Coordinates of C-alpha atoms and ligand atoms in Angstrom, one line a residue:
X1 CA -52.0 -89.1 230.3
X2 CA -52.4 -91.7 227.5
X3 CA -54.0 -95.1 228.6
X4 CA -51.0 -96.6 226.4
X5 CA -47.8 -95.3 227.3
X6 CA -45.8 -97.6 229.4
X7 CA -45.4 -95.0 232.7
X8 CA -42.4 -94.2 233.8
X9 CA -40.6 -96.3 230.9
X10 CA -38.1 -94.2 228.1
X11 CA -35.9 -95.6 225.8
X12 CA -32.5 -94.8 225.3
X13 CA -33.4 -92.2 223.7
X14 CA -35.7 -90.7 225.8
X15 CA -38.5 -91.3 224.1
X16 CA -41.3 -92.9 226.0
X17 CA -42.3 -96.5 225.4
X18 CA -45.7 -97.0 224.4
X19 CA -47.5 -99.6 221.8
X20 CA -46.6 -98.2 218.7
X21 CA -49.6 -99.4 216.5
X22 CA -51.8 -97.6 218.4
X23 CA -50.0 -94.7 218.7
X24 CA -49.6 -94.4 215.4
X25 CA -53.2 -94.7 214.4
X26 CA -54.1 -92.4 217.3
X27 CA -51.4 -89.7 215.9
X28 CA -52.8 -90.0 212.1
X29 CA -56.2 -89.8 213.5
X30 CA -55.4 -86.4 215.0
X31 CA -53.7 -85.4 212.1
X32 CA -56.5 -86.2 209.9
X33 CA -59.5 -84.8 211.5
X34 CA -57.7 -81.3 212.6
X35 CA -56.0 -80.9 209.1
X36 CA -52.6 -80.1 210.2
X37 CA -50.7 -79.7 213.2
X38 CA -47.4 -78.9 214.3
X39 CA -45.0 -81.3 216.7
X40 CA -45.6 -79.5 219.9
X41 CA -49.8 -79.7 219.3
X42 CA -49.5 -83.3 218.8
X43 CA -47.1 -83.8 221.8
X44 CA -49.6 -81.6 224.0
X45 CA -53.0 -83.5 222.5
X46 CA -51.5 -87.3 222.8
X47 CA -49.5 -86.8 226.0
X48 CA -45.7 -87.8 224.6
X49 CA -42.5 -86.2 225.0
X50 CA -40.8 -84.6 222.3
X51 CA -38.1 -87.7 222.0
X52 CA -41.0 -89.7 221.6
X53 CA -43.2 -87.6 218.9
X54 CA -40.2 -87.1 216.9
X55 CA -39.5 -90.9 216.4
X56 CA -43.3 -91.1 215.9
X57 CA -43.0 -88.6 213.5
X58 CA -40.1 -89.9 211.8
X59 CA -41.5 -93.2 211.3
X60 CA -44.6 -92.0 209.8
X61 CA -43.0 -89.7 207.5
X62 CA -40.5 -92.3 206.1
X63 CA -43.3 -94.7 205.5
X64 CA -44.9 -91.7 203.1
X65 CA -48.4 -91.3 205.1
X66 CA -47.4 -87.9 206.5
X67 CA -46.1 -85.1 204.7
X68 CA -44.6 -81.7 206.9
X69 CA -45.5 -78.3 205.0
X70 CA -44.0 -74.9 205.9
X71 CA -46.9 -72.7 206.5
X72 CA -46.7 -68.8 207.0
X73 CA -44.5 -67.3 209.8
X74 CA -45.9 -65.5 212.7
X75 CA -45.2 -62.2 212.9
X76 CA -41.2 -62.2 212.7
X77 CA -41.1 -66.2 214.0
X78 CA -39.8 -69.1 212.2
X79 CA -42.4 -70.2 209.3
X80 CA -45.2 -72.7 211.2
X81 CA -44.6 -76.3 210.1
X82 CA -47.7 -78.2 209.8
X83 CA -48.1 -82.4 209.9
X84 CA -50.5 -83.4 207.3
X85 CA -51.9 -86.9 206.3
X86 CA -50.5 -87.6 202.7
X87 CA -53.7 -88.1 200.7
X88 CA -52.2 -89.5 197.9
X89 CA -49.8 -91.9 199.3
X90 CA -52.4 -94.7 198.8
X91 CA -56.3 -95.8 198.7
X92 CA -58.7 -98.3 200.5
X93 CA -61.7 -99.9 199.0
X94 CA -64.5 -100.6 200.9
X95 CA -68.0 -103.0 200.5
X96 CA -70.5 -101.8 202.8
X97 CA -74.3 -102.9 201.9
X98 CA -77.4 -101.4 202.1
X99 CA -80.8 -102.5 201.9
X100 CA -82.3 -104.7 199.1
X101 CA -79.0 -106.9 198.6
X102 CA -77.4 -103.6 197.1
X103 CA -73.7 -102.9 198.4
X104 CA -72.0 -99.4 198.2
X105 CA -68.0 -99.9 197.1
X106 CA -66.3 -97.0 197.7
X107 CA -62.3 -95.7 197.5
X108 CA -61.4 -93.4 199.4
X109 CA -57.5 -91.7 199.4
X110 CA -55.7 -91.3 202.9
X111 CA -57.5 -88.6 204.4
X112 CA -60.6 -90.0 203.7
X113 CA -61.9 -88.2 200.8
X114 CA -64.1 -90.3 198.8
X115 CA -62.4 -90.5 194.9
X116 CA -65.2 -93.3 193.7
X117 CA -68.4 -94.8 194.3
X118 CA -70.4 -97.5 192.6
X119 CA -73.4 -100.0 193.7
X120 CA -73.2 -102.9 193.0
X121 CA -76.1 -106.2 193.5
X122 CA -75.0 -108.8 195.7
X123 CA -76.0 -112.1 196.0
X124 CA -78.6 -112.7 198.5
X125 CA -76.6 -113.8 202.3
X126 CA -78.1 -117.1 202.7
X127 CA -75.0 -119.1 202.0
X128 CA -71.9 -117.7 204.6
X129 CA -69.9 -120.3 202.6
X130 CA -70.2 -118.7 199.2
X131 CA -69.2 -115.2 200.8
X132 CA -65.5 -115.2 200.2
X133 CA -66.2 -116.0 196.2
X134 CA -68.8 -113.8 196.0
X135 CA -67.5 -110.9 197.8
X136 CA -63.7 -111.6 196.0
X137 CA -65.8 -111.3 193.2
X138 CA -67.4 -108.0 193.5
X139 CA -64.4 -106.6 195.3
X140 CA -62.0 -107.6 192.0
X141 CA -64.2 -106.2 189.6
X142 CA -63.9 -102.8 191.1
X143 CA -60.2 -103.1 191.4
X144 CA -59.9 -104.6 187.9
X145 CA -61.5 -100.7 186.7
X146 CA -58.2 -99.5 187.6
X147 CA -59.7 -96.3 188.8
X148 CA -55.9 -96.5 190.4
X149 CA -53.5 -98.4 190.0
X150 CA -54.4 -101.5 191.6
X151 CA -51.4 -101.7 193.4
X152 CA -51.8 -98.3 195.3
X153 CA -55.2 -100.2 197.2
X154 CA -53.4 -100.8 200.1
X155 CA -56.3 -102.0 202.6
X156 CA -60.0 -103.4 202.0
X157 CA -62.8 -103.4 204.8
X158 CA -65.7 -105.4 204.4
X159 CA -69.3 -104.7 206.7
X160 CA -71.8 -107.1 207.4
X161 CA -74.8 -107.1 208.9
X162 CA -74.2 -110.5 211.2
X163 CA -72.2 -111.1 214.0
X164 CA -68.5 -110.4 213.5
X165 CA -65.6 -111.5 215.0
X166 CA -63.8 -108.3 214.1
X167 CA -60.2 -108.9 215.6
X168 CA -60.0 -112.4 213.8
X169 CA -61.9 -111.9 210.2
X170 CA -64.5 -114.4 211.3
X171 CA -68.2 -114.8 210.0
X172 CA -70.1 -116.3 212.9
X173 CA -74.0 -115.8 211.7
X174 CA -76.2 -114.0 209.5
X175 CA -79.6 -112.9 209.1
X176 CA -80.3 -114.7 206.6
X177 CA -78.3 -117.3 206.3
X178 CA -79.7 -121.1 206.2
X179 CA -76.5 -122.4 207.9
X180 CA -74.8 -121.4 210.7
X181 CA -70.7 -121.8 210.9
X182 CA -67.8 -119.7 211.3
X183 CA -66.2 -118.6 207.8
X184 CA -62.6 -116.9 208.1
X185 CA -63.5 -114.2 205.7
X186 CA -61.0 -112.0 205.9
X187 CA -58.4 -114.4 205.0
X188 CA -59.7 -116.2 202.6
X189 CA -60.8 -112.9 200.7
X190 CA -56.9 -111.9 200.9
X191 CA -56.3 -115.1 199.4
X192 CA -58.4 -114.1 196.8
X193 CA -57.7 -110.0 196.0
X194 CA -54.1 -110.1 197.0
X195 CA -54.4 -107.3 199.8
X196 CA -55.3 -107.1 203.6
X197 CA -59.1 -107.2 204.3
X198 CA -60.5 -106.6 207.7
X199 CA -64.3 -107.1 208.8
X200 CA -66.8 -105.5 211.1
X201 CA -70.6 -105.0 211.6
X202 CA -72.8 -102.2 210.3
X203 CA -73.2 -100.6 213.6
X204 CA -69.6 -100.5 214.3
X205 CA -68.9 -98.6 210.7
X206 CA -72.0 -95.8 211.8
X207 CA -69.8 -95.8 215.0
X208 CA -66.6 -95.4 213.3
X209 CA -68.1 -92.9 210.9
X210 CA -69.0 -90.9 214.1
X211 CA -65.5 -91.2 215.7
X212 CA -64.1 -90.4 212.1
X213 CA -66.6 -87.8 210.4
X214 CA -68.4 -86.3 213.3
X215 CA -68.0 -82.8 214.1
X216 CA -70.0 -82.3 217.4
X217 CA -69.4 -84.1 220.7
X218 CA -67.0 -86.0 222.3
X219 CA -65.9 -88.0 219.6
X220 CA -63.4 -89.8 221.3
X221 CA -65.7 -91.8 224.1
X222 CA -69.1 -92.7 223.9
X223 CA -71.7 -95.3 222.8
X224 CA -74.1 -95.2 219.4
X225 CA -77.1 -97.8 220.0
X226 CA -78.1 -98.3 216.1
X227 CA -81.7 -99.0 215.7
X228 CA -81.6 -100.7 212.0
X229 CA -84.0 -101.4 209.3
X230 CA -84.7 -104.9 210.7
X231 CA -82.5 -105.3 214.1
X232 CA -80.3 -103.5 216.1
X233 CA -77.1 -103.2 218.2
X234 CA -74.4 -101.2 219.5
X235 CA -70.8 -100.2 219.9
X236 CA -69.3 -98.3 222.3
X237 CA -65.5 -95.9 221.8
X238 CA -63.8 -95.4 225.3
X239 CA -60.5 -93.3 224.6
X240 CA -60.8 -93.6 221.1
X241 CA -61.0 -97.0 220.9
X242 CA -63.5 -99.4 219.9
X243 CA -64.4 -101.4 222.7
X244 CA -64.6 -105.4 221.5
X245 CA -64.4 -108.4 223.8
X246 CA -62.6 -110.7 225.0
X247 CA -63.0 -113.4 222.4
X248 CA -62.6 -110.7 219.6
X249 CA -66.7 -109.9 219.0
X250 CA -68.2 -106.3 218.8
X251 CA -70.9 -106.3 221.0
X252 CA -74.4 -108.3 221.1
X253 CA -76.5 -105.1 222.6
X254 CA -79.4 -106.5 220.9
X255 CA -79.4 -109.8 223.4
X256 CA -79.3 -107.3 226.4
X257 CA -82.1 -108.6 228.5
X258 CA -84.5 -106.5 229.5
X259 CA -87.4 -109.2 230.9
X260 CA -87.8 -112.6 232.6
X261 CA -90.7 -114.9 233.3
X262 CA -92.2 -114.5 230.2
X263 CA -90.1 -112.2 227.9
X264 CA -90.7 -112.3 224.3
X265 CA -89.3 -115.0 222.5
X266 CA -85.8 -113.8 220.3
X267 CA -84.7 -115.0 217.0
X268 CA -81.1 -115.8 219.3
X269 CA -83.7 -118.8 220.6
X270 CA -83.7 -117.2 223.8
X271 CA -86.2 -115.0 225.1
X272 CA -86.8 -111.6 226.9
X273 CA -83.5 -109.7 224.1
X274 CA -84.0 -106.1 224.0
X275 CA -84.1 -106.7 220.4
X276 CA -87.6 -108.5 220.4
X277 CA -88.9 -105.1 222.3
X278 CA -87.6 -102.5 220.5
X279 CA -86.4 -103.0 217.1
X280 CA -88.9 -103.3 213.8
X281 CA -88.3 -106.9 213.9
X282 CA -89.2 -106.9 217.6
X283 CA -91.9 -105.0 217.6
X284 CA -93.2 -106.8 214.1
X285 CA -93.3 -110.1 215.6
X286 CA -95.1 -108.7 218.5
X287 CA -98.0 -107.7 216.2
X288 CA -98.2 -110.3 214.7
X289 CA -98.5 -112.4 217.9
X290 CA -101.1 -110.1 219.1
X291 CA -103.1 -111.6 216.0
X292 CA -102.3 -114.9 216.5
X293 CA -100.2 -114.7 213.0
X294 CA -96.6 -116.9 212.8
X295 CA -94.0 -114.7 210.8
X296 CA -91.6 -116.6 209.2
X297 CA -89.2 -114.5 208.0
X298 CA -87.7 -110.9 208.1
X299 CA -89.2 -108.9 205.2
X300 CA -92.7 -110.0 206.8
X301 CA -91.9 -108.6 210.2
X302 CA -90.9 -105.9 208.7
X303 CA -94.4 -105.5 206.8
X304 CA -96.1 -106.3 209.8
X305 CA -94.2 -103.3 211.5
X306 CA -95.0 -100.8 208.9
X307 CA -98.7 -102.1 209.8
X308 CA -98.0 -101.5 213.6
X309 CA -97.1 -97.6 212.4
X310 CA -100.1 -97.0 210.5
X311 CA -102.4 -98.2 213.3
X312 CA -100.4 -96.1 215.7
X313 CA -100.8 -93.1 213.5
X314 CA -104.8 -93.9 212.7
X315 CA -105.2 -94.2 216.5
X316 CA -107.1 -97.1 215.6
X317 CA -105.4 -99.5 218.5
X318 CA -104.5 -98.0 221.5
X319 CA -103.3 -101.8 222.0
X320 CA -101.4 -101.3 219.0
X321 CA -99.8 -97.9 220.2
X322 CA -98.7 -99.5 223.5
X323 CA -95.9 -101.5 221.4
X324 CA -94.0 -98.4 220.8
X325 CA -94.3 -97.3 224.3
X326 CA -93.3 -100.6 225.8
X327 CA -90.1 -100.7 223.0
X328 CA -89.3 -97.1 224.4
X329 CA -89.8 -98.2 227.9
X330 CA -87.4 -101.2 227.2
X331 CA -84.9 -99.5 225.3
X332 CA -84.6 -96.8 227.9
X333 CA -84.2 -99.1 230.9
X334 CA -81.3 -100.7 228.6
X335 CA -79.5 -97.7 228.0
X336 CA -80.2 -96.6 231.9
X337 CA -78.1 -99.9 232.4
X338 CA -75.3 -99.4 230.5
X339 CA -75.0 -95.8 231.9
X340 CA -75.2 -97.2 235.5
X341 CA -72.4 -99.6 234.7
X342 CA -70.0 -98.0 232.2
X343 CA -70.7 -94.4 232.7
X344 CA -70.2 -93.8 229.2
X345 CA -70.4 -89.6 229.2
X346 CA -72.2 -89.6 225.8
X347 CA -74.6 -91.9 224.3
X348 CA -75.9 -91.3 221.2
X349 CA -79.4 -93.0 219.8
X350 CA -79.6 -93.7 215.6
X351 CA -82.8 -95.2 214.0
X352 CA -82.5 -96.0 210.5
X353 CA -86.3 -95.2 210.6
X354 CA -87.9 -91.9 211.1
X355 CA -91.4 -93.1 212.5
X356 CA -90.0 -95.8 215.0
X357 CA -88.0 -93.1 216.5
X358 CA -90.5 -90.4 216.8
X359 CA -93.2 -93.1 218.1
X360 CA -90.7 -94.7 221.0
X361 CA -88.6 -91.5 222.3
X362 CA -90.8 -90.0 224.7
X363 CA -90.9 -93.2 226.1
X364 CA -87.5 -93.9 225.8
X365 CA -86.2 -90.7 227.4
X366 CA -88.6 -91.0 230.2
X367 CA -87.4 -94.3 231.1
X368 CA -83.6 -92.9 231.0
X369 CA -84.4 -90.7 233.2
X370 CA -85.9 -92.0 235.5
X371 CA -83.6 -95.3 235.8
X372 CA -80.3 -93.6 235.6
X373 CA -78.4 -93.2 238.5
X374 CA -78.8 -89.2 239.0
X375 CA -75.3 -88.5 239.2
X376 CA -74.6 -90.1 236.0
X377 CA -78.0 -89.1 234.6
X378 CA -76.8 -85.5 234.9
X379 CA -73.1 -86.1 233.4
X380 CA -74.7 -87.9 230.4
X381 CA -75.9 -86.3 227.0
X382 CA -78.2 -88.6 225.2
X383 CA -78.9 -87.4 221.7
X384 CA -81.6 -89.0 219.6
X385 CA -81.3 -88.5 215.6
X386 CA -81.5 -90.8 211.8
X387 CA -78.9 -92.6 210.6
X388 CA -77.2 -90.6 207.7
X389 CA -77.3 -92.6 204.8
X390 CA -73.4 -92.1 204.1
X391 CA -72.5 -92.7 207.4
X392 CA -72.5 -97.0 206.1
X393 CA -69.7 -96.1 203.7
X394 CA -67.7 -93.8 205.7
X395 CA -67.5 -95.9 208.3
X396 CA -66.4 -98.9 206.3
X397 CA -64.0 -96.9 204.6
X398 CA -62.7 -95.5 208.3
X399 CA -62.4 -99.5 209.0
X400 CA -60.0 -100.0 205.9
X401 CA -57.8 -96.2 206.6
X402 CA -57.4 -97.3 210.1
X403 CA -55.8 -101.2 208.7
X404 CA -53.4 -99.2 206.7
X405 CA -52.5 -96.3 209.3
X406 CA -51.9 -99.2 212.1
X407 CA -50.2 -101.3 209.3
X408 CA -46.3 -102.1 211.2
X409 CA -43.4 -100.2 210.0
X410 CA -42.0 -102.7 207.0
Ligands
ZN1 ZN1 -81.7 -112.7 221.6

């Protein structure tokens, strides 16, 4: 039964009551990623009534995002009427970046299908209060192409590698930023393009794009632990859903501790963070301490971790080697430890880098193995593999589909 239906509640109607943004998303979601269903599927696969699919149903297909089409009778039946997601009913732009200060801006029509794609050079994210200008900026210049009318954009979604609060549209902290305060983005970018905007982080887009684009799994519940070019993090899907806190923040995985007495120092300014074990930023830093070297900033830690590869790979250090053995060691007693406590079903490892995955995940798995709780352990696929370089944009542009598919009836 459906976490979000109000049990034992019907309307006069006799449809169920139930949150009806949610529903909404989680019916156009369904429609979407199986490509047309009838009624009665979509009743079976969400858990309504029929009262309540057909207002559903109604609703959706008076505010244009679903269209119904006759399909081909079986055998001397009535002809099979299929729900699809009306692709051309609008569009949603979205900004995700990628490495170097270069940003992908994508538009995408309502089933997801990608109908432009430009890169663009940002400025560099060391100033969160000249985001909403610059961003604005970038953002308008794509919609001022008219590659459709600008008036059919009807959603924009905005990534960013910092933290994120995602429910509010607030900037809390970035990498690389020289000042730290809370910008309400979102806002003050609608202010500025004239159309909704939501926010999130780059791990929750390749989390989204999983829950939106993937086609093995359980797509529906299950937590992707990002490894990134620099850092790292993690988001986590329970019911379809994306799980984010209390205050409105996608989660901090990266600040899970995973030592006392003498943990690594973090960039967070506190010490012992997964992150300063097990990402290239982690594991730079912890080369460069071995030397007696201060790093000051994030493109040398991640030159000193490219260093920490090669050595690995000359066998030149065994001291050297022992970094990616202790990251997998402490990346695997972190995901053991969410297992034990949210029994998550599926977890699924991404490393935007080839060699830091292949030189960690022996260790890792090891330490998974032998930390998990055996009766989780054995209902718990871990899967290892690289981040697929359009999972950024699809993911951003999954953010921006779902603003417009939750959007209130008007
Ligand atoms: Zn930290």
């Amino acid at each position: 039964m459906c976490a979000v239906i109000l049990r034992n509640r019907t309307s006069r109607t006799g449809a169920q009551l139930i949150d009806p943004d949610q529903s909404k998303l989680r019916a156009l979601k369904l429609i979407r990623r199986t490509e047309g269903l009838s009624r009665i599927e979509l009743a079976k696969a969400l858990g309504f009534n029929k009262a309540t699919v057909t207002d559903l149903v109604a609703d959706l297909l008076r505010r244009d995002l679903l269209v119904e089409e006759k399909g081909a009778a079986a055998g001397r039946g009535r002809p099979r009427t299929h729900l699809s997601i009306n692709a051309s009913a609008g569009y949603v732009i979205s900004v995700s970046p990628l490495m170097g200060e270069r940003a992908s801006i994508d538009i995408v029509d309502l089933k997801g299908s990608r109908i432009h794609s430009c890169e663009t050079v940002l400025a560099p994210f060391d100033d969160v209060e000249a985001l909403p200008d610059m961003l604005s900026g970038v953002l308008g210049a794509v919609l001022d192409e008219e590659i459709v009318p600008r008036a059919a954009i009807r959603y924009a979604a905005i990534v960013l590698p910092g933290l994120v609060n995602h429910r509010d549209g607030i900037v809390h902290w970035l990498p690389s930023s020289k000042t730290a305060m809370s910008v309400p983005l979102a806002r003050q970018m609608e202010e500025r393009v004239g159309i909704p905007v939501i926010l999130d982080n780059r791990v929750a887009a390749i989390a989204r794009a999983e829950h939106w684009f993937g086609s093995e799994g359980n797509l529906d519940s299950f937590t992707l632990i990002a490894l990134l070019e620099q850092g790292m993090n993690a988001a986590r899907y329970v019911e379809g859903r994306m799980q984010i806190g209390h205050n409105g923040m996608n989660s901090e995985f990266s600040h899970v501790k995973v030592a006392f007495e003498g943990g690594r120092p973090c960039y967070c300014g506190s010490s012992g963070c997964i992150t300063a074990y097990a990402s290239v930023s982690g594991i730079g830093s912890a080369l460069a301490r071995l030397r007696g070297i201060g790093l000051s900033d994030w493109s040398q830690r991640t030159t000193a971790f490219e260093e920490a590869v090669r050595l690995t790979a000359a066998k030149e250090e065994g001291e050297v080697a022992g970094l990616f053995a202790t990251a997998g060691e402490a990346l695997g007693t972190a995901i053991a430890s969410h297992i034990n406590e949210h029994d998550p079903g599926r977890v699924i490892v991404v490393s935007a880098r080839p060699d830091l995955l292949s030189l960690m995940r022996r260790h890792c798995e090891e330490r998974v193995d032998s930390s998990t709780l055996p009766i989780l352990r054995e209902r718990t696929s871990v899967e290892y593999r690289t981040v697929r370089p359009d999972e950024y944009w699809k993911g951003t542009a999954a953010l921006a589909l779902e603003g417009v598919y939750r959007a209130p009836s008007s």
